[in-house]
Short mmCIF file of C-alpha atoms in Angstrom, two decimals:
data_model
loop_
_atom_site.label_atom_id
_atom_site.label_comp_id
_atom_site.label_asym_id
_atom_site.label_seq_id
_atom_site.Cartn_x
_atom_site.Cartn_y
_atom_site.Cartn_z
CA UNK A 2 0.00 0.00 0.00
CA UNK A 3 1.29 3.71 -0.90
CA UNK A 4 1.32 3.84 3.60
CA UNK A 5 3.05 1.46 3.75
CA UNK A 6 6.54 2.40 5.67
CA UNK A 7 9.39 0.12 6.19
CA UNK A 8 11.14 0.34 9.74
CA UNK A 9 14.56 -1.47 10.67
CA UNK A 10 14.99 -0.43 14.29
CA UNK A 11 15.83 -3.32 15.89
CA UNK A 12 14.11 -1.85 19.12
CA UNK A 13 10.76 -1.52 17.64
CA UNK A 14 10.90 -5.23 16.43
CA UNK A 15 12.06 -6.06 19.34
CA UNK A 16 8.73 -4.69 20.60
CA UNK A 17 6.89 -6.06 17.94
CA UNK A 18 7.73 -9.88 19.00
CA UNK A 19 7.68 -9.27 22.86
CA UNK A 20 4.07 -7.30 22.67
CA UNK A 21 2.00 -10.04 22.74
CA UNK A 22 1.17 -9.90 20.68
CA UNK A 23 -17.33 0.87 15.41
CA UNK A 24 -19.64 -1.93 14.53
CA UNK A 25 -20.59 -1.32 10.33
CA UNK A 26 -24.61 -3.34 11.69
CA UNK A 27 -23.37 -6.09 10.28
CA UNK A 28 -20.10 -5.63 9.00
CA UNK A 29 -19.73 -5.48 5.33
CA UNK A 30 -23.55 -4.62 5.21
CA UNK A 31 -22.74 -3.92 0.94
CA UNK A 32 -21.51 -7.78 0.81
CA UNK A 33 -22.04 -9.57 3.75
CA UNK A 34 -26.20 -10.64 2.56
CA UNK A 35 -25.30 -11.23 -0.93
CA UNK A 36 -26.31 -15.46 -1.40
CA UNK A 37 -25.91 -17.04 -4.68
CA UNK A 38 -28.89 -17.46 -6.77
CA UNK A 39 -29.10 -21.31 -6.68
CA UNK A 40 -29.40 -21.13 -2.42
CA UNK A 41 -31.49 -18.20 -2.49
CA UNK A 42 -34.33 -19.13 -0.84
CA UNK A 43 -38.04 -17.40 -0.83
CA UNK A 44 -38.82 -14.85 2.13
CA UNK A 45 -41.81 -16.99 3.26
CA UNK A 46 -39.44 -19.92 3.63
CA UNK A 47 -36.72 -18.09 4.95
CA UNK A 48 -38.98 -16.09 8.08
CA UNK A 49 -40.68 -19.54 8.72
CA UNK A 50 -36.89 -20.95 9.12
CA UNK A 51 -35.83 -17.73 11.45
CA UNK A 52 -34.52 -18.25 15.02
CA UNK A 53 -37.04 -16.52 17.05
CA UNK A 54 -35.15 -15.98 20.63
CA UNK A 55 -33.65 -13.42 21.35
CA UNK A 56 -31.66 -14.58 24.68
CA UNK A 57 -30.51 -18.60 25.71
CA UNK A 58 -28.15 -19.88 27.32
CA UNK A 59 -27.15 -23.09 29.07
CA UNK A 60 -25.47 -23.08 32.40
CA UNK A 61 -23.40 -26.46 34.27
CA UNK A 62 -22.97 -26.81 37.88
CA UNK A 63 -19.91 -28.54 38.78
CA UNK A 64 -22.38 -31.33 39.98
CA UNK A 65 -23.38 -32.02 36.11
CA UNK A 66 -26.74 -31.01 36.50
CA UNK A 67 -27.67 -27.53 33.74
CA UNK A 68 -29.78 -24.77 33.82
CA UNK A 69 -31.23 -23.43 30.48
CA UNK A 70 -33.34 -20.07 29.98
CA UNK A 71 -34.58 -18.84 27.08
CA UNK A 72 -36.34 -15.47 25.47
CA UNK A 73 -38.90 -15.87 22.59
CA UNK A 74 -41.81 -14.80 21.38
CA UNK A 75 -42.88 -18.74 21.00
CA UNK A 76 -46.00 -19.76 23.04
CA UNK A 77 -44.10 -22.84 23.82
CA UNK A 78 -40.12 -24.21 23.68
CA UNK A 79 -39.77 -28.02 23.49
CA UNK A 80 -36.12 -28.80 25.08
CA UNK A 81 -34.39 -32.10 23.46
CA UNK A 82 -30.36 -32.98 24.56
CA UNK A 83 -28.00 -34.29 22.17
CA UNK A 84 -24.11 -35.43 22.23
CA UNK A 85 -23.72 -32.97 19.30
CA UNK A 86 -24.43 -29.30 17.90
CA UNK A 87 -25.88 -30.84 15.08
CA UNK A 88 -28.86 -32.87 16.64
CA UNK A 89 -28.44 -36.20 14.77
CA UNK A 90 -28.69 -39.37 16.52
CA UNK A 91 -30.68 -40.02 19.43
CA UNK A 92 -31.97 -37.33 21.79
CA UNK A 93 -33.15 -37.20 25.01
CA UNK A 94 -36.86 -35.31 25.32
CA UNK A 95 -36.23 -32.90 28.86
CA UNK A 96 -39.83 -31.32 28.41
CA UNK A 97 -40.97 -27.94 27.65
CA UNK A 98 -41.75 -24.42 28.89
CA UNK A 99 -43.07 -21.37 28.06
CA UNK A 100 -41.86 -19.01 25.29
CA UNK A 101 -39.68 -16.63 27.82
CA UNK A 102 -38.59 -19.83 30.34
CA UNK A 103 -36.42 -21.45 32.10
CA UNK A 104 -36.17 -25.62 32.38
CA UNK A 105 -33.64 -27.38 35.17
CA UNK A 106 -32.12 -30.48 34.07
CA UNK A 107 -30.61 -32.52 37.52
CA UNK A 108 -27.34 -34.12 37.61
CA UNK A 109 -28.40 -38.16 36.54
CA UNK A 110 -30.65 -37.15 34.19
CA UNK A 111 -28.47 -37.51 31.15
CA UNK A 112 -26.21 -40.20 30.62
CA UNK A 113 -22.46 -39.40 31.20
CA UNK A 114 -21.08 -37.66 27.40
CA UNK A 115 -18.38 -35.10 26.89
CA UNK A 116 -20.90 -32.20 26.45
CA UNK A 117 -24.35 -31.93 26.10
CA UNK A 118 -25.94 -29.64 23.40
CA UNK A 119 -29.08 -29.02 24.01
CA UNK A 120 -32.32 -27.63 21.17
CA UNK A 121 -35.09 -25.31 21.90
CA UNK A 122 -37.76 -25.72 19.58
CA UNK A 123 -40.32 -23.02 19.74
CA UNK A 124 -44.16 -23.93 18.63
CA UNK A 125 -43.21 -21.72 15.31
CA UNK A 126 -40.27 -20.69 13.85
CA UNK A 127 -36.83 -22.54 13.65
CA UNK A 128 -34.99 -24.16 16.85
CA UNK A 129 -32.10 -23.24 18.27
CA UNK A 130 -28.95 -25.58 19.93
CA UNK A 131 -27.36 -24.18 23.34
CA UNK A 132 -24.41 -25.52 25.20
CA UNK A 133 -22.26 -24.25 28.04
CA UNK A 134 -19.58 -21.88 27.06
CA UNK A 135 -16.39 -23.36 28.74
CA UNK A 136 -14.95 -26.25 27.34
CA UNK A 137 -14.11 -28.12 30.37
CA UNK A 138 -10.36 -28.33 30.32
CA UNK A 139 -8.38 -27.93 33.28
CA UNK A 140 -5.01 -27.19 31.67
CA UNK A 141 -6.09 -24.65 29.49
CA UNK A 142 -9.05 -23.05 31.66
CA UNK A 143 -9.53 -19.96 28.94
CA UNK A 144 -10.62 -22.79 26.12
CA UNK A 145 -14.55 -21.91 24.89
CA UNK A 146 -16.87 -21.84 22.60
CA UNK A 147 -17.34 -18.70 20.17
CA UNK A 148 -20.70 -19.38 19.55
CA UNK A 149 -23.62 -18.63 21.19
CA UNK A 150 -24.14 -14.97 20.52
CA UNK A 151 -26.57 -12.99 18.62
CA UNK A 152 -25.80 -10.47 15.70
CA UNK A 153 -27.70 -7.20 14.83
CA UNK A 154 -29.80 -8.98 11.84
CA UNK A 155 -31.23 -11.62 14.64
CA UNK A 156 -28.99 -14.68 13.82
CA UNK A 157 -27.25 -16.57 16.42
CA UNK A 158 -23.47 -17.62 15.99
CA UNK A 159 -23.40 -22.18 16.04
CA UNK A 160 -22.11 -23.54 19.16
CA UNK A 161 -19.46 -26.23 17.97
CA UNK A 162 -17.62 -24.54 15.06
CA UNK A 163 -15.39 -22.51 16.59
CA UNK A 164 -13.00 -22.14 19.78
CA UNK A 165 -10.67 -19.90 21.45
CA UNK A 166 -7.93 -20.90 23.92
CA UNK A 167 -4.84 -20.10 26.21
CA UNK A 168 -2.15 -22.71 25.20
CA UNK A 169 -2.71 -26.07 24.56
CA UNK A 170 0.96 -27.61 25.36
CA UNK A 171 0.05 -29.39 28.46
CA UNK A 172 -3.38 -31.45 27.36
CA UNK A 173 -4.00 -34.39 29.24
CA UNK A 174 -5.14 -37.84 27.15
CA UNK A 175 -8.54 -37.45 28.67
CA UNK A 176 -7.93 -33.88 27.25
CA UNK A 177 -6.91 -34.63 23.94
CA UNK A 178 -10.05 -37.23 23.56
CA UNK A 179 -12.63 -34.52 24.29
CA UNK A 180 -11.24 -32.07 21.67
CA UNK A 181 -11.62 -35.47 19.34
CA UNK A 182 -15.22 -36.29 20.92
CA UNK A 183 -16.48 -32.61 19.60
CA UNK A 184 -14.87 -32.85 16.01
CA UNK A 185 -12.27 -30.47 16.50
CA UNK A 186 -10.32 -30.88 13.25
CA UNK A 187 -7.97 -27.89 12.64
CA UNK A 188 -5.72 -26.34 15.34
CA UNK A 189 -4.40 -22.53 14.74
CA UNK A 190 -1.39 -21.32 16.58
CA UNK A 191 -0.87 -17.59 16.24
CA UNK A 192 2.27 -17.87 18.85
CA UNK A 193 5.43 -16.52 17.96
CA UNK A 194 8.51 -19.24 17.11
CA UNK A 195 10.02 -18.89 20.59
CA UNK A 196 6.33 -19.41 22.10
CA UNK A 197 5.68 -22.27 20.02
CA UNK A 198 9.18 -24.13 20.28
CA UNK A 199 9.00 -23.55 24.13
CA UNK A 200 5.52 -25.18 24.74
CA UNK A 201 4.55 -26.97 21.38
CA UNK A 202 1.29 -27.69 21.40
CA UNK A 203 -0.07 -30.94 22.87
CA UNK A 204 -2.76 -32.18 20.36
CA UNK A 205 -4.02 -35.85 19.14
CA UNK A 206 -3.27 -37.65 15.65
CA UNK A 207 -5.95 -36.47 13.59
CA UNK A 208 -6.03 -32.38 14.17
CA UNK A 209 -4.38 -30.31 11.68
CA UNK A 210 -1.50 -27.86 12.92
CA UNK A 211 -1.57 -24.71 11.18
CA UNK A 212 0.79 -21.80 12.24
CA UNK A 213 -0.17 -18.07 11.54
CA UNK A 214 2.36 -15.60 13.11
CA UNK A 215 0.37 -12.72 14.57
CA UNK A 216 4.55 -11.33 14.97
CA UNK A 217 6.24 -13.29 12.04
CA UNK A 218 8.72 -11.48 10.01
CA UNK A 219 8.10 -13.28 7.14
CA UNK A 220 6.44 -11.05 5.19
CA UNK A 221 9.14 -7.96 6.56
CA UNK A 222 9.04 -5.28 8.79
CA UNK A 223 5.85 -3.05 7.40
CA UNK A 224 3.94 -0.97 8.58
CA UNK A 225 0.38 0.91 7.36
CA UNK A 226 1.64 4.12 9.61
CA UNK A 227 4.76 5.17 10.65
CA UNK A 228 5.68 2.58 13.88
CA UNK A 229 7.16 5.90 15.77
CA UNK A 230 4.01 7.60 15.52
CA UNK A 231 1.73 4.69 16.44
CA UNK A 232 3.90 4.19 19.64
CA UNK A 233 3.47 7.47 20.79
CA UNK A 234 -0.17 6.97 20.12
CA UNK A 235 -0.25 3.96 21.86
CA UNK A 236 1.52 5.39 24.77
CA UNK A 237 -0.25 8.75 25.15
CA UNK A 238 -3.65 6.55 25.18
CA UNK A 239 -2.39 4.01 27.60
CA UNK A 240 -1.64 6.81 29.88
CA UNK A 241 -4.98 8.43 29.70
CA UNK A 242 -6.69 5.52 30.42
CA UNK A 243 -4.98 4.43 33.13
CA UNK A 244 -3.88 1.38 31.56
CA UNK A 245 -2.52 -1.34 34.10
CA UNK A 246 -0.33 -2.62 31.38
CA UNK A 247 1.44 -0.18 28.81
CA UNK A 248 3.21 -2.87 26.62
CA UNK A 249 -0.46 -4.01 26.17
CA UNK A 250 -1.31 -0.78 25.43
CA UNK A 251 1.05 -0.79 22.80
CA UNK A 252 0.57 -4.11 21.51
CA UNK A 253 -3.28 -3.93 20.07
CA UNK A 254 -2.82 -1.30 17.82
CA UNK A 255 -0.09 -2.77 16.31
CA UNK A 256 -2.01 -5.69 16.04
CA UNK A 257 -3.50 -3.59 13.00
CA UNK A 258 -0.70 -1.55 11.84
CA UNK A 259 1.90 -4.79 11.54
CA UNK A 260 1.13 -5.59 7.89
CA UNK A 261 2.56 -9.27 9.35
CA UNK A 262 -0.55 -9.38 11.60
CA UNK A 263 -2.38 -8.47 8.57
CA UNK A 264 -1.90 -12.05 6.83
CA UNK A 265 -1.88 -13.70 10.45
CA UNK A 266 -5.37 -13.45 11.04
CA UNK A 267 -6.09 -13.49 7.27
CA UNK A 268 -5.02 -17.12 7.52
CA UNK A 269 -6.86 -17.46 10.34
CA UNK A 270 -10.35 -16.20 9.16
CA UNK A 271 -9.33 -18.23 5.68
CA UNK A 272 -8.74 -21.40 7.81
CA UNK A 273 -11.87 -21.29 9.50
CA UNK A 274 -13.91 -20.27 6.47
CA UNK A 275 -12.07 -23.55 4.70
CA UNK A 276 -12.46 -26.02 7.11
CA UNK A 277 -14.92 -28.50 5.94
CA UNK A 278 -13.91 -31.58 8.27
CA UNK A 279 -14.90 -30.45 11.55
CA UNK A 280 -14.57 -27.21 14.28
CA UNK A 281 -11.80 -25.02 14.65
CA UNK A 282 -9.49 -23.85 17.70
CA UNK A 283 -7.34 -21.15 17.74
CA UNK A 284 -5.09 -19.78 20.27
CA UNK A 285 -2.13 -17.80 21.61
CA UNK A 286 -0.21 -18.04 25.03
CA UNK A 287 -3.12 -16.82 27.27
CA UNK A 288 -5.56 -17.06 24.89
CA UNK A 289 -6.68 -13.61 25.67
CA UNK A 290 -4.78 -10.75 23.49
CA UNK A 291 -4.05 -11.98 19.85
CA UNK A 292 -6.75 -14.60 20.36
CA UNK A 293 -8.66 -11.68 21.82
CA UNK A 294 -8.20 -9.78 18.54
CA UNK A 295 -8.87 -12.37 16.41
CA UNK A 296 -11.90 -13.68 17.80
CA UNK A 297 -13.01 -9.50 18.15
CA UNK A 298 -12.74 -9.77 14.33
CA UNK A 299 -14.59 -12.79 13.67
CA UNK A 300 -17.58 -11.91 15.68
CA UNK A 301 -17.57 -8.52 14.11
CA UNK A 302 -17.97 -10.20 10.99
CA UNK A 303 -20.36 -12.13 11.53
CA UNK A 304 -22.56 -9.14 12.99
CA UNK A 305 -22.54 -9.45 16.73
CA UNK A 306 -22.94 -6.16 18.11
CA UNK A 307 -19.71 -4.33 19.90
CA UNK A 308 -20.94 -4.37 23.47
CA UNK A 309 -21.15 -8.60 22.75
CA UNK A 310 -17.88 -8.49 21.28
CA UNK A 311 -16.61 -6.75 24.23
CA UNK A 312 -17.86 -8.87 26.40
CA UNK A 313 -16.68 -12.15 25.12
CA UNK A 314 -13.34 -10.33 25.49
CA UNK A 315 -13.76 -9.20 28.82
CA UNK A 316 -14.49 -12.62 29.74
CA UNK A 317 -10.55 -14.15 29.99
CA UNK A 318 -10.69 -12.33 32.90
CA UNK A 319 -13.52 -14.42 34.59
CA UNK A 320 -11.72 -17.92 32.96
CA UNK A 321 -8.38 -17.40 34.02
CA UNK A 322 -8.68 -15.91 37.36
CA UNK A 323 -7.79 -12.26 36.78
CA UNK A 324 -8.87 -9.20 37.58
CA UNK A 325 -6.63 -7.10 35.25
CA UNK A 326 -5.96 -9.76 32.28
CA UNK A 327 -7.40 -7.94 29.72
CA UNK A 328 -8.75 -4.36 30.20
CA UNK A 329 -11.56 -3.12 27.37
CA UNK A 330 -9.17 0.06 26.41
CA UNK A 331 -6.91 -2.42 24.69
CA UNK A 332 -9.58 -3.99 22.72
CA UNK A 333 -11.03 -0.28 22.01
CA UNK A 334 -8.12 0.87 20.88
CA UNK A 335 -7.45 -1.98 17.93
CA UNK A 336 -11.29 -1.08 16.67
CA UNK A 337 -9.66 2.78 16.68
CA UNK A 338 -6.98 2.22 14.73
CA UNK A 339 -8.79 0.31 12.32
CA UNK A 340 -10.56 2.98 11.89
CA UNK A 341 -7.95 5.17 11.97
CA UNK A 342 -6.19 3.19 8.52
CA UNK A 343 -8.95 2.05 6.69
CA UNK A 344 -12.44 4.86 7.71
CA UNK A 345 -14.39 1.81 9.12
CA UNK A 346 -13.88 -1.76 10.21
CA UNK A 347 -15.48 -3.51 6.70
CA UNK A 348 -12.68 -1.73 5.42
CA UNK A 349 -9.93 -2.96 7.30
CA UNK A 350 -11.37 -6.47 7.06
CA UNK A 351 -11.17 -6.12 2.84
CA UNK A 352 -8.21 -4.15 2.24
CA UNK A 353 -6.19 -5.07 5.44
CA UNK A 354 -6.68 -8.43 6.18
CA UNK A 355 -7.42 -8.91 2.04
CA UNK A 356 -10.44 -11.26 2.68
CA UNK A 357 -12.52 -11.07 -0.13
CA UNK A 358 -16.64 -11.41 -0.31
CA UNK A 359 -16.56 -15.04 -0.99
CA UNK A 360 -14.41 -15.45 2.31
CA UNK A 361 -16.99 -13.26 4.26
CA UNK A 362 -19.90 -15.03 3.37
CA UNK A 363 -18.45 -17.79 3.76
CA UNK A 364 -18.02 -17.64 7.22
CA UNK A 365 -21.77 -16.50 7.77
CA UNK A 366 -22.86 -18.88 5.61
CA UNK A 367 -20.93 -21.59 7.93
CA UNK A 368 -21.14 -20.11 11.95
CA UNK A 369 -24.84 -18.40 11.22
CA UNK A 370 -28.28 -19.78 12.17
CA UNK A 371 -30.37 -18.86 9.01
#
């Protein structure tokens, strides 16, 4: 690009590699509804299809008994557990409520299984498949789900597809069995090569490895803005805020302006958009920064509203045990300098990252309720 600058300093890539590193309602509104003529499907057929809640969620006790509540405008919600997200085989009827309800399952009343998924059907309109969030795993406590959240246009983002972790270089067997048992297929590392030869990741026969860089010098040391001037951005901001954590600070924004970052999460988005033989994972060291980002841009794709986004982010806090872990001005301040480069995040997304349309919808097409 003709902003493109090219820095040498071997200070600020020294700070590159030890960093860590406005909604458009939905993003790429011009592209992101555009579905090819022969899956088109007739607005009758498509509102009689529509998920009609607008809140669920399933909750587990550490006893293995769940709580599920629900929001619709459904007279009625039928609730049916299965041992996947996609309902086949056989189910196990738990009853029904009312359209806005709530429905206890007890611990005993399903069989023992990895993970329970579990489908509201509402007396009209199309059902919907809940799950709890976490994944379960001990040695990597920030590992969960992506899905589960609603975007602006009323769709819900598939439980099962897609998840987000801390490192994964210490799995147990039982471990590596349950990322198996839910058809996790593909395995993204966006760790640096000292983070990765350190702790490699622990993962079963049967996973694709993929690496993507978020700090790889592969592609050179570029920049969309001067580095200098993005620093002292970085800095003055950090300050202002009150940030606990200045290198932080300093690290999301360049999470934008590092064109190396740029095909990082590229391949990322690319890999999950690809992957046709099961769910995803992706991950850094705490699962919480570039995993943070990258997981910011998916959902932002997708359509889930900011104050969502933000709060998925906000949640490493609650899964590893820390207060200060991640801090929303970091996040806020990746979203501002993508706006900063590109005018608006759709932007950034096509002439940053350099997905194209077919890329976008392909993800919606993929992690989107109809």
């Amino acid at each position: 690009m003709s902003r493109t600058h090219r820095v040498t300093t071997a200070a600020l890539t020294a700070l590159l590699l030890t960093s860590g590193a406005a909604l458009a309602p939905p993003v790429l509104a011009d592209s992101a509804d555009r579905t090819p003529a022969k899956t088109a499907q007739p607005a009758q057929q498509r509102a009689a299809q529509a998920v009609p809640f607008t809140r669920a969620k399933a909750e587990r006790a550490a006893d293995g008994s769940h709580t599920l509540s629900w929001t619709s405008p459904a007279a009625t919600v039928s609730v049916t557990a299965y041992r996947n997200p996609d309902g086949t085989g056989d189910g196990v009827d738990l009853g029904s409520a009312g359209g806005t309800g709530t429905l206890a399952v007890p611990a005993g009343k399903l069989p023992a299984a990895e993970r329970w998924y579990f489908r509201l059907t509402p007396d009209s309109g199309g059902p919907l498949t809940v799950t709890e969030r976490s994944f379960g795993i001990e040695s990597a406590r920030n590992f969960r789900d992506v899905g589960g959240y609603r975007t602006t246009d009323g769709r819900w983002v598939k439980y099962g597809e897609v998840y987000r972790t801390n490192k994964i270089s210490s799995l147990t067997g039982a471990e590596q069995s349950r990322m198996l048992s839910q058809g996790i297929s593909l395995d993204v590392d966006l760790r640096n090569y000292f983070e990765r030869k350190e702790d490699p990741d622990s993962i079963p026969e049967g996973i694709e490895y993929r690496v993507a860089d978020v700090a790889s010098l592969e592609h050179g040391i570029e920049f969309h803005d001067p580095a200098l001037m993005t620093l002292a951005e970085a800095i003055a901001l950090g300050l202002l805020s009150g940030s606990s954590d200045l290198g932080q600070s300093i690290g999301y924004p360049f999470m934008v302006n590092f064109e190396g970052a740029d095909h990082a999460f590229k391949d990322l988005l690319t890999g999950i958009a690809t992957n046709d033989k099961g769910a995803t994972v992706f991950h850094c060291s705490a699962g919480k920064d570039r995993t943070g980002w990258g997981t910011a841009v998916l959902l932002t794709i997708l359509g889930v509203p900011r104050e969502t986004v933000e709060a998925d982010f906000m949640a490493s806090n609650h899964y590893l045990g820390r207060d200060k872990a991640v801090e929303l001005s970091w996040l806020r301040s990746a979203f501002d300098k993508a706006d900063d480069l590109y005018g608006d995040f759709g932007t950034y997304v096509r002439e940053g990252l350099g997905l194209d349309d077919a890329t976008v919808q392909a993800l919606r097409n993929r992690l989107l309720t109809p």
